[in-house]
Amino acid sequence: MDTWLIILLVAVVVILILVLNGYRNMKSVKALPEEEFKKDLRRVQLIDLREKEKYEYGHIMGARNIPMMNFSMKMNSLRKDKPIYLYDQNGRLSIRAGRMLKKAGYTEVYMLKNGISKWTGKIKSKNR
């Protein structure tokens, strides 16, 4: 009986930690739906967080490629006075990159909701 109570208590604590961590991740970067994301693309710093091969296969016009592997080293090249729009394949990397930017003092950080996998806008590619 006591063993089950301890297991249940541990499970509740783990779930609480996961929920709070997920909430903290989402708070750091605002997810924009595609239509809203498209509006100001000419006035923002648009960053594609995917690896170079995927970027070259097809990316949003005007995007700069900073793969997540190199992001912590290269994020200081971004301006703090201009909004930063992040995207990746499905949105997971954007949350991580957004948290890093917020910790470094960047204030206007946004991400493409659901990533480029659901993108219906124009794509630029070296192959086309």
Short mmCIF file of C-alpha atoms in Angstrom, two decimals:
data_model
loop_
_atom_site.label_atom_id
_atom_site.label_comp_id
_atom_site.label_asym_id
_atom_site.label_seq_id
_atom_site.Cartn_x
_atom_site.Cartn_y
_atom_site.Cartn_z
CA MET A 1 0.00 0.00 0.00
CA ASP A 2 2.72 2.50 0.98
CA THR A 3 4.71 1.63 -2.14
CA TRP A 4 1.79 2.54 -4.40
CA LEU A 5 1.31 5.83 -2.58
CA ILE A 6 4.97 6.72 -3.09
CA ILE A 7 4.80 5.74 -6.78
CA LEU A 8 1.66 7.84 -7.23
CA LEU A 9 3.25 10.81 -5.47
CA VAL A 10 6.39 10.58 -7.63
CA ALA A 11 4.25 10.34 -10.78
CA VAL A 12 2.27 13.45 -9.81
CA VAL A 13 5.48 15.40 -9.13
CA VAL A 14 6.99 14.34 -12.49
CA ILE A 15 3.82 15.34 -14.36
CA LEU A 16 3.75 18.71 -12.59
CA ILE A 17 7.38 19.37 -13.52
CA LEU A 18 6.72 18.47 -17.17
CA VAL A 19 3.62 20.68 -17.35
CA LEU A 20 5.38 23.66 -15.74
CA ASN A 21 8.41 23.24 -17.98
CA GLY A 22 6.19 23.13 -21.07
CA TYR A 23 4.35 26.26 -19.93
CA ARG A 24 7.67 28.05 -19.36
CA ASN A 25 8.83 27.06 -22.84
CA MET A 26 5.68 28.38 -24.48
CA LYS A 27 5.83 31.64 -22.52
CA SER A 28 9.25 32.55 -23.89
CA VAL A 29 8.30 32.73 -27.54
CA LYS A 30 4.94 33.64 -29.06
CA ALA A 31 3.71 31.18 -31.70
CA LEU A 32 2.15 32.94 -34.68
CA PRO A 33 -0.21 31.30 -37.17
CA GLU A 34 1.01 31.41 -40.78
CA GLU A 35 -1.13 34.39 -41.84
CA GLU A 36 0.17 36.55 -39.00
CA PHE A 37 3.74 35.28 -39.50
CA LYS A 38 3.64 36.28 -43.21
CA LYS A 39 2.54 39.89 -42.56
CA ASP A 40 5.86 41.49 -41.59
CA LEU A 41 8.46 39.18 -43.12
CA ARG A 42 10.25 42.09 -44.84
CA ARG A 43 10.72 43.97 -41.55
CA VAL A 44 11.99 41.15 -39.32
CA GLN A 45 15.01 38.92 -38.87
CA LEU A 46 13.76 35.62 -40.28
CA ILE A 47 15.76 32.64 -39.02
CA ASP A 48 15.55 29.04 -40.28
CA LEU A 49 16.89 26.74 -37.55
CA ARG A 50 17.08 23.57 -39.66
CA GLU A 51 20.27 21.98 -40.95
CA LYS A 52 21.79 23.45 -44.14
CA GLU A 53 20.64 20.60 -46.41
CA LYS A 54 16.99 21.05 -45.44
CA TYR A 55 17.32 24.84 -45.72
CA GLU A 56 18.72 24.53 -49.25
CA TYR A 57 16.01 22.06 -50.24
CA GLY A 58 13.43 24.75 -49.50
CA HIS A 59 13.07 27.73 -47.18
CA ILE A 60 10.90 30.82 -46.72
CA MET A 61 12.09 33.69 -48.92
CA GLY A 62 14.40 36.03 -47.02
CA ALA A 63 15.27 33.52 -44.30
CA ARG A 64 18.77 33.28 -42.91
CA ASN A 65 19.98 29.80 -41.99
CA ILE A 66 21.37 29.39 -38.47
CA PRO A 67 21.18 25.66 -37.67
CA MET A 68 20.26 24.91 -34.07
CA MET A 69 23.63 23.18 -33.60
CA ASN A 70 25.38 26.56 -34.07
CA PHE A 71 22.66 28.80 -32.69
CA SER A 72 24.17 29.55 -29.28
CA MET A 73 27.40 30.71 -30.96
CA LYS A 74 25.75 32.76 -33.71
CA MET A 75 22.71 34.26 -31.99
CA ASN A 76 24.73 37.31 -30.92
CA SER A 77 24.85 38.37 -34.57
CA LEU A 78 21.11 39.09 -34.36
CA ARG A 79 19.93 42.63 -33.64
CA LYS A 80 18.03 43.31 -30.43
CA ASP A 81 16.14 46.26 -31.94
CA LYS A 82 14.37 44.22 -34.65
CA PRO A 83 11.82 41.42 -34.16
CA ILE A 84 13.13 37.89 -34.64
CA TYR A 85 10.95 35.31 -36.39
CA LEU A 86 12.07 31.72 -35.92
CA TYR A 87 11.01 28.56 -37.68
CA ASP A 88 12.08 24.95 -38.04
CA GLN A 89 10.42 21.77 -39.27
CA ASN A 90 7.70 21.45 -36.62
CA GLY A 91 8.25 24.15 -33.98
CA ARG A 92 10.24 22.32 -31.31
CA LEU A 93 13.62 23.90 -32.06
CA SER A 94 12.04 27.36 -32.23
CA ILE A 95 10.89 27.08 -28.62
CA ARG A 96 14.43 26.22 -27.48
CA ALA A 97 16.02 28.98 -29.57
CA GLY A 98 13.40 31.46 -28.35
CA ARG A 99 14.22 30.67 -24.72
CA MET A 100 17.91 31.22 -25.40
CA LEU A 101 17.19 34.58 -27.04
CA LYS A 102 14.93 35.72 -24.19
CA LYS A 103 17.62 34.80 -21.64
CA ALA A 104 20.11 36.87 -23.66
CA GLY A 105 17.86 39.95 -23.50
CA TYR A 106 16.01 39.80 -26.82
CA THR A 107 12.43 40.94 -26.36
CA GLU A 108 10.57 40.51 -29.65
CA VAL A 109 10.87 36.79 -30.39
CA TYR A 110 8.21 34.92 -32.39
CA MET A 111 7.94 31.51 -33.99
CA LEU A 112 5.96 29.95 -36.82
CA LYS A 113 3.25 27.82 -35.24
CA ASN A 114 3.67 24.16 -36.32
CA GLY A 115 6.86 24.97 -38.28
CA ILE A 116 7.51 24.97 -42.02
CA SER A 117 5.96 21.51 -42.43
CA LYS A 118 2.52 23.19 -42.58
CA TRP A 119 3.68 26.28 -44.58
CA THR A 120 1.58 27.10 -47.64
CA GLY A 121 3.42 30.28 -48.71
CA LYS A 122 6.23 30.71 -51.21
CA ILE A 123 9.38 28.65 -50.81
CA LYS A 124 12.80 29.40 -52.25
CA SER A 125 14.98 26.48 -53.26
CA LYS A 126 18.37 25.98 -54.93
CA ASN A 127 16.92 22.97 -56.72
CA ARG A 128 14.05 24.84 -58.40
#
